[in-house]
CSV table of N, CA and C in Angstrom, one decimal:
chain,number,residue,atom,x,y,z
A,10,UNK,N,-154.0,123.8,-137.7
A,10,UNK,CA,-154.4,123.3,-136.4
A,10,UNK,C,-155.8,123.7,-136.2
A,11,UNK,N,-156.5,122.8,-135.5
A,11,UNK,CA,-158.0,123.0,-135.2
A,11,UNK,C,-158.1,124.1,-134.2
A,12,UNK,N,-159.1,125.0,-134.4
A,12,UNK,CA,-159.4,126.0,-133.4
A,12,UNK,C,-160.6,125.6,-132.6
A,13,UNK,N,-160.4,125.3,-131.3
A,13,UNK,CA,-161.4,124.9,-130.4
A,13,UNK,C,-162.1,126.1,-129.8
A,14,UNK,N,-163.4,126.1,-129.9
A,14,UNK,CA,-164.2,127.2,-129.3
A,14,UNK,C,-164.9,126.7,-128.0
A,15,UNK,N,-164.5,127.3,-127.0
A,15,UNK,CA,-165.0,126.9,-125.7
A,15,UNK,C,-166.0,128.0,-125.2
A,16,UNK,N,-167.0,127.6,-124.5
A,16,UNK,CA,-168.0,128.5,-124.0
A,16,UNK,C,-167.4,129.2,-122.8
A,17,UNK,N,-167.4,130.5,-122.8
A,17,UNK,CA,-166.7,131.3,-121.7
A,17,UNK,C,-167.7,132.2,-121.0
A,18,UNK,N,-168.4,131.6,-120.1
A,18,UNK,CA,-169.5,132.4,-119.3
A,18,UNK,C,-169.2,132.4,-117.9
A,19,UNK,N,-168.8,133.5,-117.3
A,19,UNK,CA,-168.5,133.6,-115.9
A,19,UNK,C,-169.7,133.2,-115.0
A,20,UNK,N,-169.4,132.5,-113.9
A,20,UNK,CA,-170.5,132.1,-113.0
A,20,UNK,C,-171.3,131.0,-113.4
A,21,UNK,N,-171.1,130.3,-114.5
A,21,UNK,CA,-171.9,129.2,-115.0
A,21,UNK,C,-171.4,127.9,-114.5
A,22,UNK,N,-172.2,126.9,-114.6
A,22,UNK,CA,-171.8,125.5,-114.2
A,22,UNK,C,-171.5,124.8,-115.5
A,23,UNK,N,-170.4,124.0,-115.4
A,23,UNK,CA,-169.9,123.2,-116.5
A,23,UNK,C,-169.7,121.8,-116.1
A,24,UNK,N,-170.0,120.9,-117.1
A,24,UNK,CA,-169.7,119.4,-116.9
A,24,UNK,C,-168.5,119.1,-117.7
A,25,UNK,N,-167.6,118.3,-117.2
A,25,UNK,CA,-166.4,118.0,-117.9
A,25,UNK,C,-166.1,116.5,-117.9
A,26,UNK,N,-165.5,116.0,-119.0
A,26,UNK,CA,-165.0,114.7,-119.1
A,26,UNK,C,-163.5,114.9,-119.4
A,27,UNK,N,-162.6,114.3,-118.6
A,27,UNK,CA,-161.2,114.4,-118.8
A,27,UNK,C,-160.6,113.0,-118.8
A,28,UNK,N,-159.8,112.7,-119.8
A,28,UNK,CA,-159.4,111.3,-119.9
A,28,UNK,C,-157.9,111.2,-120.0
A,29,UNK,N,-157.4,110.0,-119.6
A,29,UNK,CA,-156.0,109.7,-119.7
A,29,UNK,C,-155.6,109.3,-121.1
A,30,UNK,N,-154.4,109.5,-121.5
A,30,UNK,CA,-154.0,109.1,-122.9
A,30,UNK,C,-154.0,107.6,-123.0
A,31,UNK,N,-153.6,106.9,-122.0
A,31,UNK,CA,-153.5,105.5,-122.1
A,31,UNK,C,-154.8,104.9,-121.7
A,32,UNK,N,-155.6,104.6,-122.7
A,32,UNK,CA,-157.0,104.0,-122.4
A,32,UNK,C,-156.8,102.7,-121.8
A,33,UNK,N,-157.6,102.4,-120.8
A,33,UNK,CA,-157.6,101.1,-120.1
A,33,UNK,C,-156.6,101.1,-118.9
A,34,UNK,N,-155.9,102.2,-118.7
A,34,UNK,CA,-155.0,102.2,-117.6
A,34,UNK,C,-155.8,102.4,-116.3
A,35,UNK,N,-155.2,102.3,-115.2
A,35,UNK,CA,-155.8,102.6,-113.9
A,35,UNK,C,-155.1,103.7,-113.1
A,36,UNK,N,-154.4,104.5,-113.8
A,36,UNK,CA,-153.5,105.5,-113.2
A,36,UNK,C,-154.3,106.5,-112.3
A,37,UNK,N,-155.5,106.8,-112.6
A,37,UNK,CA,-156.3,107.8,-111.8
A,37,UNK,C,-156.6,107.2,-110.4
A,38,UNK,N,-157.1,106.0,-110.4
A,38,UNK,CA,-157.4,105.4,-109.1
A,38,UNK,C,-156.1,104.9,-108.4
A,39,UNK,N,-155.1,104.5,-109.1
A,39,UNK,CA,-153.8,104.0,-108.5
A,39,UNK,C,-153.1,105.2,-107.9
A,40,UNK,N,-153.3,106.4,-108.4
A,40,UNK,CA,-152.7,107.6,-107.9
A,40,UNK,C,-153.7,108.6,-107.4
A,41,UNK,N,-154.8,108.2,-106.8
A,41,UNK,CA,-155.9,109.1,-106.5
A,41,UNK,C,-155.4,110.1,-105.4
A,42,UNK,N,-154.5,109.7,-104.6
A,42,UNK,CA,-154.0,110.7,-103.6
A,42,UNK,C,-153.3,111.9,-104.3
A,43,UNK,N,-152.5,111.6,-105.3
A,43,UNK,CA,-151.9,112.7,-106.1
A,43,UNK,C,-152.9,113.5,-106.8
A,44,UNK,N,-154.0,112.9,-107.3
A,44,UNK,CA,-155.1,113.6,-107.9
A,44,UNK,C,-155.8,114.5,-106.9
A,45,UNK,N,-156.0,114.0,-105.7
A,45,UNK,CA,-156.7,114.8,-104.7
A,45,UNK,C,-155.8,116.0,-104.3
A,46,UNK,N,-154.5,115.8,-104.2
A,46,UNK,CA,-153.6,116.9,-103.8
A,46,UNK,C,-153.6,118.0,-104.9
A,47,UNK,N,-153.5,117.5,-106.2
A,47,UNK,CA,-153.5,118.5,-107.3
A,47,UNK,C,-154.8,119.2,-107.4
A,48,UNK,N,-155.9,118.5,-107.1
A,48,UNK,CA,-157.2,119.2,-107.1
A,48,UNK,C,-157.3,120.2,-106.0
A,49,UNK,N,-156.9,119.9,-104.8
A,49,UNK,CA,-157.0,120.8,-103.6
A,49,UNK,C,-156.1,122.0,-103.8
A,50,UNK,N,-154.9,121.9,-104.3
A,50,UNK,CA,-154.1,123.0,-104.5
A,50,UNK,C,-154.6,123.9,-105.6
A,51,UNK,N,-155.1,123.3,-106.7
A,51,UNK,CA,-155.7,124.1,-107.8
A,51,UNK,C,-156.9,124.8,-107.3
A,52,UNK,N,-157.8,124.2,-106.6
A,52,UNK,CA,-159.0,124.8,-106.1
A,52,UNK,C,-158.7,125.9,-105.1
A,53,UNK,N,-157.7,125.8,-104.3
A,53,UNK,CA,-157.4,126.8,-103.4
A,53,UNK,C,-156.8,128.0,-104.1
A,54,UNK,N,-156.1,127.8,-105.1
A,54,UNK,CA,-155.4,128.8,-105.9
A,54,UNK,C,-156.4,129.6,-106.8
A,55,UNK,N,-157.3,128.8,-107.4
A,55,UNK,CA,-158.3,129.3,-108.3
A,55,UNK,C,-159.7,128.7,-108.0
A,56,UNK,N,-160.4,129.4,-107.0
A,56,UNK,CA,-161.6,128.8,-106.5
A,56,UNK,C,-162.7,128.5,-107.5
A,57,UNK,N,-163.5,127.5,-107.2
A,57,UNK,CA,-164.8,127.2,-107.9
A,57,UNK,C,-165.6,126.3,-107.0
A,58,UNK,N,-166.8,126.1,-107.3
A,58,UNK,CA,-167.7,125.2,-106.5
A,58,UNK,C,-167.7,123.8,-107.2
A,59,UNK,N,-167.4,122.8,-106.5
A,59,UNK,CA,-167.5,121.4,-107.1
A,59,UNK,C,-168.9,120.9,-106.8
A,60,UNK,N,-169.7,120.7,-107.9
A,60,UNK,CA,-171.0,120.2,-107.7
A,60,UNK,C,-171.1,118.6,-107.8
A,61,UNK,N,-170.1,118.1,-108.5
A,61,UNK,CA,-170.0,116.6,-108.6
A,61,UNK,C,-168.6,116.3,-109.1
A,62,UNK,N,-168.1,115.1,-108.7
A,62,UNK,CA,-166.8,114.6,-109.2
A,62,UNK,C,-166.8,113.1,-109.1
A,63,UNK,N,-166.4,112.4,-110.1
A,63,UNK,CA,-166.2,111.0,-110.0
A,63,UNK,C,-164.9,110.6,-110.8
A,64,UNK,N,-164.1,109.8,-110.1
A,64,UNK,CA,-162.8,109.4,-110.7
A,64,UNK,C,-162.9,107.9,-111.1
A,65,UNK,N,-162.7,107.6,-112.3
A,65,UNK,CA,-162.7,106.2,-112.8
A,65,UNK,C,-161.3,105.9,-113.1
A,66,UNK,N,-161.0,104.6,-113.4
A,66,UNK,CA,-159.6,104.2,-113.6
A,66,UNK,C,-158.8,105.1,-114.7
A,67,UNK,N,-159.5,105.4,-115.8
A,67,UNK,CA,-158.8,106.1,-116.9
A,67,UNK,C,-159.5,107.4,-117.3
A,68,UNK,N,-160.5,107.8,-116.7
A,68,UNK,CA,-161.1,109.1,-117.0
A,68,UNK,C,-161.9,109.6,-115.7
A,69,UNK,N,-162.3,110.9,-115.8
A,69,UNK,CA,-163.1,111.4,-114.7
A,69,UNK,C,-164.1,112.3,-115.3
A,70,UNK,N,-165.2,112.6,-114.5
A,70,UNK,CA,-166.2,113.5,-114.8
A,70,UNK,C,-166.3,114.5,-113.7
A,71,UNK,N,-166.6,115.7,-114.0
A,71,UNK,CA,-166.7,116.7,-112.9
A,71,UNK,C,-167.8,117.8,-113.3
A,72,UNK,N,-168.4,118.4,-112.3
A,72,UNK,CA,-169.3,119.5,-112.6
A,72,UNK,C,-168.8,120.6,-111.6
A,73,UNK,N,-168.4,121.7,-112.3
A,73,UNK,CA,-167.9,122.9,-111.5
A,73,UNK,C,-168.7,124.1,-111.8
A,74,UNK,N,-169.0,124.9,-110.8
A,74,UNK,CA,-169.6,126.2,-111.0
A,74,UNK,C,-168.5,127.2,-110.7
A,75,UNK,N,-168.3,128.0,-111.7
A,75,UNK,CA,-167.3,129.0,-111.7
A,75,UNK,C,-167.7,130.3,-110.9
A,76,UNK,N,-166.7,131.0,-110.4
A,76,UNK,CA,-167.1,132.3,-109.7
A,76,UNK,C,-167.8,133.3,-110.6
A,77,UNK,N,-168.5,134.2,-110.1
A,77,UNK,CA,-169.3,135.1,-110.9
A,77,UNK,C,-168.5,136.0,-111.8
A,78,UNK,N,-167.2,136.2,-111.5
A,78,UNK,CA,-166.4,137.0,-112.3
A,78,UNK,C,-165.3,136.2,-113.1
A,79,UNK,N,-165.5,134.9,-113.2
A,79,UNK,CA,-164.5,134.1,-113.8
A,79,UNK,C,-165.1,132.9,-114.6
A,80,UNK,N,-164.5,132.7,-115.7
A,80,UNK,CA,-165.0,131.5,-116.6
A,80,UNK,C,-163.8,130.6,-116.8
A,81,UNK,N,-162.6,130.9,-116.4
A,81,UNK,CA,-161.4,130.2,-116.9
A,81,UNK,C,-161.2,128.8,-116.3
A,82,UNK,N,-162.0,127.9,-116.7
A,82,UNK,CA,-161.9,126.5,-116.3
A,82,UNK,C,-160.7,125.8,-117.0
A,83,UNK,N,-160.3,126.3,-118.2
A,83,UNK,CA,-159.2,125.7,-118.9
A,83,UNK,C,-157.9,125.8,-118.1
A,84,UNK,N,-157.6,126.9,-117.6
A,84,UNK,CA,-156.4,127.1,-116.7
A,84,UNK,C,-156.5,126.2,-115.5
A,85,UNK,N,-157.6,126.0,-114.9
A,85,UNK,CA,-157.7,125.1,-113.8
A,85,UNK,C,-157.4,123.7,-114.2
A,86,UNK,N,-158.0,123.2,-115.3
A,86,UNK,CA,-157.7,121.9,-115.7
A,86,UNK,C,-156.2,121.7,-116.1
A,87,UNK,N,-155.6,122.7,-116.7
A,87,UNK,CA,-154.2,122.7,-117.1
A,87,UNK,C,-153.3,122.5,-115.8
A,88,UNK,N,-153.6,123.3,-114.8
A,88,UNK,CA,-152.9,123.3,-113.5
A,88,UNK,C,-153.1,121.9,-112.8
A,89,UNK,N,-154.3,121.5,-112.8
A,89,UNK,CA,-154.6,120.2,-112.1
A,89,UNK,C,-153.9,119.0,-112.8
A,90,UNK,N,-154.0,119.0,-114.1
A,90,UNK,CA,-153.3,117.9,-114.9
A,90,UNK,C,-151.8,118.0,-114.8
A,91,UNK,N,-151.2,119.2,-114.8
A,91,UNK,CA,-149.8,119.4,-114.6
A,91,UNK,C,-149.3,118.9,-113.3
A,92,UNK,N,-150.0,119.3,-112.2
A,92,UNK,CA,-149.6,118.9,-110.9
A,92,UNK,C,-149.7,117.4,-110.7
A,93,UNK,N,-150.8,116.8,-111.2
A,93,UNK,CA,-150.9,115.4,-111.1
A,93,UNK,C,-149.8,114.7,-111.8
A,94,UNK,N,-149.6,115.1,-113.1
A,94,UNK,CA,-148.5,114.5,-113.9
A,94,UNK,C,-147.2,114.5,-113.2
A,95,UNK,N,-146.8,115.7,-112.7
A,95,UNK,CA,-145.5,115.8,-112.0
A,95,UNK,C,-145.4,114.9,-110.8
A,96,UNK,N,-146.4,114.8,-110.1
A,96,UNK,CA,-146.4,113.9,-108.9
A,96,UNK,C,-146.3,112.4,-109.3
A,97,UNK,N,-147.1,112.0,-110.3
A,97,UNK,CA,-147.0,110.6,-110.8
A,97,UNK,C,-145.7,110.3,-111.3
A,98,UNK,N,-145.1,111.2,-112.2
A,98,UNK,CA,-143.8,110.9,-112.8
A,98,UNK,C,-142.7,110.9,-111.7
A,99,UNK,N,-142.8,111.7,-110.7
A,99,UNK,CA,-141.9,111.7,-109.6
A,99,UNK,C,-141.9,110.3,-108.9
A,100,UNK,N,-143.1,109.7,-108.7
A,100,UNK,CA,-143.1,108.4,-108.0
A,100,UNK,C,-142.6,107.3,-108.9
A,101,UNK,N,-142.7,107.5,-110.3
A,101,UNK,CA,-142.1,106.6,-111.2
A,101,UNK,C,-140.6,106.7,-111.4
A,102,UNK,N,-140.1,107.9,-110.9
A,102,UNK,CA,-138.7,108.2,-111.1
A,102,UNK,C,-138.4,108.4,-112.6
A,103,UNK,N,-139.4,109.0,-113.3
A,103,UNK,CA,-139.2,109.1,-114.8
A,103,UNK,C,-139.6,110.5,-115.2
A,104,UNK,N,-139.0,110.9,-116.3
A,104,UNK,CA,-139.3,112.2,-116.9
A,104,UNK,C,-140.6,112.1,-117.8
A,105,UNK,N,-140.7,110.9,-118.4
A,105,UNK,CA,-141.8,110.5,-119.3
A,105,UNK,C,-142.3,109.2,-118.9
A,106,UNK,N,-143.6,108.9,-119.1
A,106,UNK,CA,-144.1,107.5,-118.9
A,106,UNK,C,-143.4,106.6,-120.0
A,107,UNK,N,-143.3,105.3,-119.6
A,107,UNK,CA,-142.6,104.4,-120.6
A,107,UNK,C,-143.3,104.2,-121.9
A,108,UNK,N,-144.6,104.4,-121.9
A,108,UNK,CA,-145.4,104.2,-123.2
A,108,UNK,C,-145.5,105.5,-124.1
A,109,UNK,N,-144.8,106.5,-123.7
A,109,UNK,CA,-144.9,107.8,-124.5
A,109,UNK,C,-144.3,107.6,-125.9
A,110,UNK,N,-145.0,108.1,-126.8
A,110,UNK,CA,-144.6,108.0,-128.2
A,110,UNK,C,-143.5,109.0,-128.5
A,111,UNK,N,-142.7,108.7,-129.5
A,111,UNK,CA,-141.6,109.6,-129.9
A,111,UNK,C,-142.1,111.0,-130.3
A,112,UNK,N,-143.2,111.0,-130.9
A,112,UNK,CA,-143.8,112.3,-131.3
A,112,UNK,C,-144.1,113.2,-130.1
A,113,UNK,N,-144.7,112.6,-129.1
A,113,UNK,CA,-145.0,113.4,-127.8
A,113,UNK,C,-143.7,113.7,-127.1
A,114,UNK,N,-142.7,112.9,-127.2
A,114,UNK,CA,-141.4,113.2,-126.5
A,114,UNK,C,-140.7,114.4,-127.2
A,115,UNK,N,-140.8,114.4,-128.6
A,115,UNK,CA,-140.3,115.6,-129.3
A,115,UNK,C,-141.0,116.9,-129.0
A,116,UNK,N,-142.3,116.8,-128.7
A,116,UNK,CA,-143.0,118.0,-128.4
A,116,UNK,C,-143.0,118.3,-126.9
A,117,UNK,N,-142.1,117.6,-126.1
A,117,UNK,CA,-141.9,117.8,-124.7
A,117,UNK,C,-143.2,117.6,-123.9
A,118,UNK,N,-144.1,116.7,-124.4
A,118,UNK,CA,-145.3,116.4,-123.7
A,118,UNK,C,-145.0,115.2,-122.7
A,119,UNK,N,-145.8,115.2,-121.6
A,119,UNK,CA,-145.6,114.2,-120.7
A,119,UNK,C,-146.5,112.9,-121.0
A,120,UNK,N,-147.6,113.2,-121.7
A,120,UNK,CA,-148.4,112.1,-122.2
A,120,UNK,C,-149.3,111.3,-121.3
A,121,UNK,N,-149.5,111.8,-120.1
A,121,UNK,CA,-150.4,111.0,-119.2
A,121,UNK,C,-151.8,111.3,-119.5
A,122,UNK,N,-152.1,112.5,-119.9
A,122,UNK,CA,-153.5,112.9,-120.2
A,122,UNK,C,-153.7,113.1,-121.7
A,123,UNK,N,-155.0,112.9,-122.1
A,123,UNK,CA,-155.3,113.3,-123.4
A,123,UNK,C,-155.1,114.8,-123.5
A,124,UNK,N,-154.8,115.3,-124.7
A,124,UNK,CA,-154.5,116.7,-124.8
A,124,UNK,C,-155.6,117.7,-124.4
A,125,UNK,N,-156.8,117.3,-124.7
A,125,UNK,CA,-157.9,118.2,-124.5
A,125,UNK,C,-158.9,117.5,-123.5
A,126,UNK,N,-160.0,118.2,-123.3
A,126,UNK,CA,-161.1,117.7,-122.4
A,126,UNK,C,-162.4,118.1,-123.1
A,127,UNK,N,-163.4,117.5,-122.6
A,127,UNK,CA,-164.8,117.8,-123.1
A,127,UNK,C,-165.5,118.6,-122.1
A,128,UNK,N,-166.2,119.6,-122.5
A,128,UNK,CA,-167.0,120.4,-121.6
A,128,UNK,C,-168.3,120.7,-122.2
A,129,UNK,N,-169.3,120.9,-121.2
A,129,UNK,CA,-170.6,121.2,-121.6
A,129,UNK,C,-171.1,122.3,-120.6
A,130,UNK,N,-171.7,123.4,-121.1
A,130,UNK,CA,-172.2,124.4,-120.2
A,130,UNK,C,-173.6,124.0,-119.8
A,131,UNK,N,-173.9,123.9,-118.6
A,131,UNK,CA,-175.2,123.4,-118.1
A,131,UNK,C,-176.3,124.5,-118.4
A,132,UNK,N,-177.4,124.1,-119.0
A,132,UNK,CA,-178.4,125.0,-119.5
A,132,UNK,C,-179.4,125.4,-118.5
A,133,UNK,N,-179.9,124.4,-117.7
A,133,UNK,CA,-181.0,124.7,-116.8
A,133,UNK,C,-180.9,123.6,-115.7
A,134,UNK,N,-181.9,123.7,-114.8
A,134,UNK,CA,-181.9,122.7,-113.6
A,134,UNK,C,-182.1,121.3,-114.1
A,135,UNK,N,-182.8,121.0,-115.1
A,135,UNK,CA,-183.0,119.6,-115.6
A,135,UNK,C,-181.6,119.1,-116.1
A,136,UNK,N,-181.0,120.0,-116.9
A,136,UNK,CA,-179.7,119.6,-117.4
A,136,UNK,C,-178.7,119.4,-116.3
A,137,UNK,N,-178.7,120.2,-115.3
A,137,UNK,CA,-177.9,120.0,-114.1
A,137,UNK,C,-178.1,118.7,-113.4
A,138,UNK,N,-179.4,118.3,-113.2
A,138,UNK,CA,-179.7,117.0,-112.6
A,138,UNK,C,-179.3,115.9,-113.4
A,139,UNK,N,-179.5,116.0,-114.7
A,139,UNK,CA,-179.1,114.9,-115.6
A,139,UNK,C,-177.6,114.6,-115.5
A,140,UNK,N,-176.8,115.7,-115.6
A,140,UNK,CA,-175.3,115.5,-115.5
A,140,UNK,C,-174.8,115.1,-114.1
A,141,UNK,N,-175.5,115.6,-113.1
A,141,UNK,CA,-175.2,115.1,-111.7
A,141,UNK,C,-175.4,113.6,-111.6
A,142,UNK,N,-176.6,113.2,-112.0
A,142,UNK,CA,-176.9,111.7,-112.0
A,142,UNK,C,-176.0,110.9,-112.8
A,143,UNK,N,-175.5,111.5,-113.9
A,143,UNK,CA,-174.6,110.8,-114.7
A,143,UNK,C,-173.3,110.5,-114.0
A,144,UNK,N,-172.8,111.5,-113.2
A,144,UNK,CA,-171.6,111.4,-112.4
A,144,UNK,C,-171.8,110.3,-111.4
A,145,UNK,N,-173.0,110.3,-110.7
A,145,UNK,CA,-173.2,109.4,-109.7
A,145,UNK,C,-173.2,107.9,-110.2
A,146,UNK,N,-173.9,107.7,-111.3
A,146,UNK,CA,-174.0,106.3,-111.8
A,146,UNK,C,-172.9,105.8,-112.7
A,147,UNK,N,-172.0,106.7,-113.1
A,147,UNK,CA,-171.0,106.3,-114.0
A,147,UNK,C,-170.2,105.0,-113.6
A,148,UNK,N,-169.7,104.8,-112.4
A,148,UNK,CA,-169.0,103.6,-112.0
A,148,UNK,C,-169.9,102.3,-112.2
A,149,UNK,N,-171.2,102.5,-112.0
A,149,UNK,CA,-172.1,101.3,-112.3
A,149,UNK,C,-172.2,101.1,-113.8
A,150,UNK,N,-172.3,102.1,-114.5
A,150,UNK,CA,-172.4,102.0,-116.0
A,150,UNK,C,-171.2,101.3,-116.6
A,151,UNK,N,-170.0,101.5,-116.0
A,151,UNK,CA,-168.8,100.9,-116.4
A,151,UNK,C,-168.6,99.5,-115.8
A,152,UNK,N,-169.5,99.1,-115.0
A,152,UNK,CA,-169.4,97.7,-114.4
A,152,UNK,C,-168.4,97.6,-113.3
A,153,UNK,N,-168.0,98.7,-112.7
A,153,UNK,CA,-167.0,98.7,-111.6
A,153,UNK,C,-167.6,98.3,-110.3
A,154,UNK,N,-168.9,98.6,-110.1
A,154,UNK,CA,-169.6,98.3,-108.9
A,154,UNK,C,-171.1,98.1,-109.2
A,155,UNK,N,-171.8,97.5,-108.3
A,155,UNK,CA,-173.3,97.2,-108.5
A,155,UNK,C,-174.1,98.4,-108.1
A,156,UNK,N,-173.7,99.1,-107.0
A,156,UNK,CA,-174.4,100.3,-106.5
A,156,UNK,C,-173.4,101.5,-106.5
A,157,UNK,N,-173.9,102.6,-106.9
A,157,UNK,CA,-173.1,103.8,-107.0
A,157,UNK,C,-172.3,104.1,-105.7
A,158,UNK,N,-172.9,103.9,-104.6
A,158,UNK,CA,-172.3,104.2,-103.3
A,158,UNK,C,-171.1,103.3,-103.0
A,159,UNK,N,-171.0,102.2,-103.7
A,159,UNK,CA,-169.9,101.3,-103.5
A,159,UNK,C,-168.5,101.8,-104.1
A,160,UNK,N,-168.6,102.8,-105.0
A,160,UNK,CA,-167.4,103.3,-105.6
A,160,UNK,C,-166.9,104.4,-104.7
A,161,UNK,N,-165.6,104.3,-104.3
A,161,UNK,CA,-165.0,105.2,-103.3
A,161,UNK,C,-164.6,106.5,-103.8
A,162,UNK,N,-164.5,106.7,-105.1
A,162,UNK,CA,-163.9,107.9,-105.7
A,162,UNK,C,-165.0,108.8,-106.3
A,163,UNK,N,-166.0,109.1,-105.5
A,163,UNK,CA,-167.2,109.8,-106.1
A,163,UNK,C,-167.8,110.8,-105.0
A,164,UNK,N,-168.2,111.9,-105.5
A,164,UNK,CA,-168.9,112.9,-104.7
A,164,UNK,C,-170.3,112.4,-104.2
A,165,UNK,N,-170.7,111.3,-104.7
A,165,UNK,CA,-172.0,110.8,-104.3
A,165,UNK,C,-172.1,110.6,-102.8
A,166,UNK,N,-170.9,110.3,-102.1
A,166,UNK,CA,-170.9,110.1,-100.7
A,166,UNK,C,-171.3,111.4,-100.0
A,167,UNK,N,-170.7,112.5,-100.4
A,167,UNK,CA,-171.1,113.8,-99.9
A,167,UNK,C,-172.6,114.0,-100.1
A,168,UNK,N,-173.1,113.7,-101.3
A,168,UNK,CA,-174.5,113.9,-101.6
A,168,UNK,C,-175.5,113.0,-100.8
A,169,UNK,N,-175.0,111.8,-100.5
A,169,UNK,CA,-175.8,110.9,-99.6
A,169,UNK,C,-175.9,111.5,-98.2
A,170,UNK,N,-174.8,112.0,-97.7
A,170,UNK,CA,-174.8,112.6,-96.4
A,170,UNK,C,-175.7,113.8,-96.3
A,171,UNK,N,-175.8,114.5,-97.4
A,171,UNK,CA,-176.7,115.7,-97.5
A,171,UNK,C,-178.1,115.4,-97.8
A,172,UNK,N,-178.4,114.1,-98.0
A,172,UNK,CA,-179.8,113.6,-98.3
A,172,UNK,C,-180.2,113.9,-99.8
A,173,UNK,N,-179.2,114.1,-100.6
A,173,UNK,CA,-179.5,114.4,-102.0
A,173,UNK,C,-179.5,113.2,-102.9
A,174,UNK,N,-178.8,112.2,-102.5
A,174,UNK,CA,-178.6,111.0,-103.3
A,174,UNK,C,-179.1,109.7,-102.6
A,175,UNK,N,-179.6,108.8,-103.3
A,175,UNK,CA,-180.1,107.5,-102.7
A,175,UNK,C,-178.9,106.6,-102.5
A,176,UNK,N,-178.6,106.1,-101.3
A,176,UNK,CA,-177.5,105.2,-101.1
A,176,UNK,C,-177.6,103.8,-101.8
A,177,UNK,N,-178.8,103.5,-102.2
A,177,UNK,CA,-179.1,102.3,-102.9
A,177,UNK,C,-179.1,102.4,-104.4
A,178,UNK,N,-178.8,103.6,-104.9
A,178,UNK,CA,-178.8,103.8,-106.4
A,178,UNK,C,-177.9,102.8,-107.1
A,179,UNK,N,-178.6,102.2,-108.1
A,179,UNK,CA,-177.8,101.2,-108.9
A,179,UNK,C,-177.6,101.8,-110.3
A,180,UNK,N,-178.6,102.0,-111.1
A,180,UNK,CA,-178.4,102.5,-112.4
A,180,UNK,C,-179.6,103.4,-112.8
A,181,UNK,N,-179.2,104.6,-113.3
A,181,UNK,CA,-180.2,105.5,-113.9
A,181,UNK,C,-180.1,105.5,-115.4
A,182,UNK,N,-181.2,105.6,-116.0
A,182,UNK,CA,-181.2,105.7,-117.5
A,182,UNK,C,-181.0,107.2,-117.8
A,183,UNK,N,-179.8,107.6,-118.0
A,183,UNK,CA,-179.5,109.0,-118.3
A,183,UNK,C,-179.2,109.1,-119.8
A,184,UNK,N,-179.9,109.9,-120.5
A,184,UNK,CA,-179.7,110.1,-121.9
A,184,UNK,C,-178.9,111.4,-122.2
A,185,UNK,N,-178.1,111.4,-123.2
A,185,UNK,CA,-177.4,112.6,-123.5
A,185,UNK,C,-176.0,112.4,-124.0
A,186,UNK,N,-175.2,113.4,-124.3
A,186,UNK,CA,-173.9,113.4,-124.7
A,186,UNK,C,-173.0,113.8,-123.5
A,187,UNK,N,-172.0,113.0,-123.1
A,187,UNK,CA,-171.3,113.3,-121.9
A,187,UNK,C,-169.8,113.3,-122.2
A,188,UNK,N,-169.3,113.2,-123.4
A,188,UNK,CA,-167.9,113.2,-123.7
A,188,UNK,C,-167.2,112.0,-123.3
A,189,UNK,N,-167.9,110.9,-123.1
A,189,UNK,CA,-167.4,109.7,-122.6
A,189,UNK,C,-166.4,109.1,-123.6
A,190,UNK,N,-165.2,108.7,-123.1
A,190,UNK,CA,-164.2,108.2,-124.0
A,190,UNK,C,-164.6,106.9,-124.6
A,191,UNK,N,-164.3,106.8,-125.8
A,191,UNK,CA,-164.7,105.6,-126.6
A,191,UNK,C,-163.7,104.5,-126.5
């Protein structure tokens, strides 16, 4: 089994890409209220600062700054994903989604999310701004809207209210690796 090495630095800011197992599904936006509840409970239980968050139909991007004495974002994602999964399956009246493979059923997996997530430890202010802008413009990049502010599931609305983001933002040329699902 592959051994994943995650950066574990308390108080640091991290960028994440978290994807659904069923590529092309719209389960995140279809069940965005369940995602919001799972996020709120997880954040109340294990605090962090949310610097950016954008939910797309089959994946999401987030930037979280961890508390000064805590680096454990993996547990936070596990809890959030578990809570969301339980809520969605309850609405489906199912123990497993109908598309779940026999292998995942044998391993008692629920199969809504990809097993892992992609993370990047933010290095400096420029890196922070690059990843923040990536979150803002991702719905435009995916052709979901013409202007970033048109996408309802994004922290850009909070940032527009704070004067940090341009409400007319259409597309930024952001270079880098963002763990974007292929």
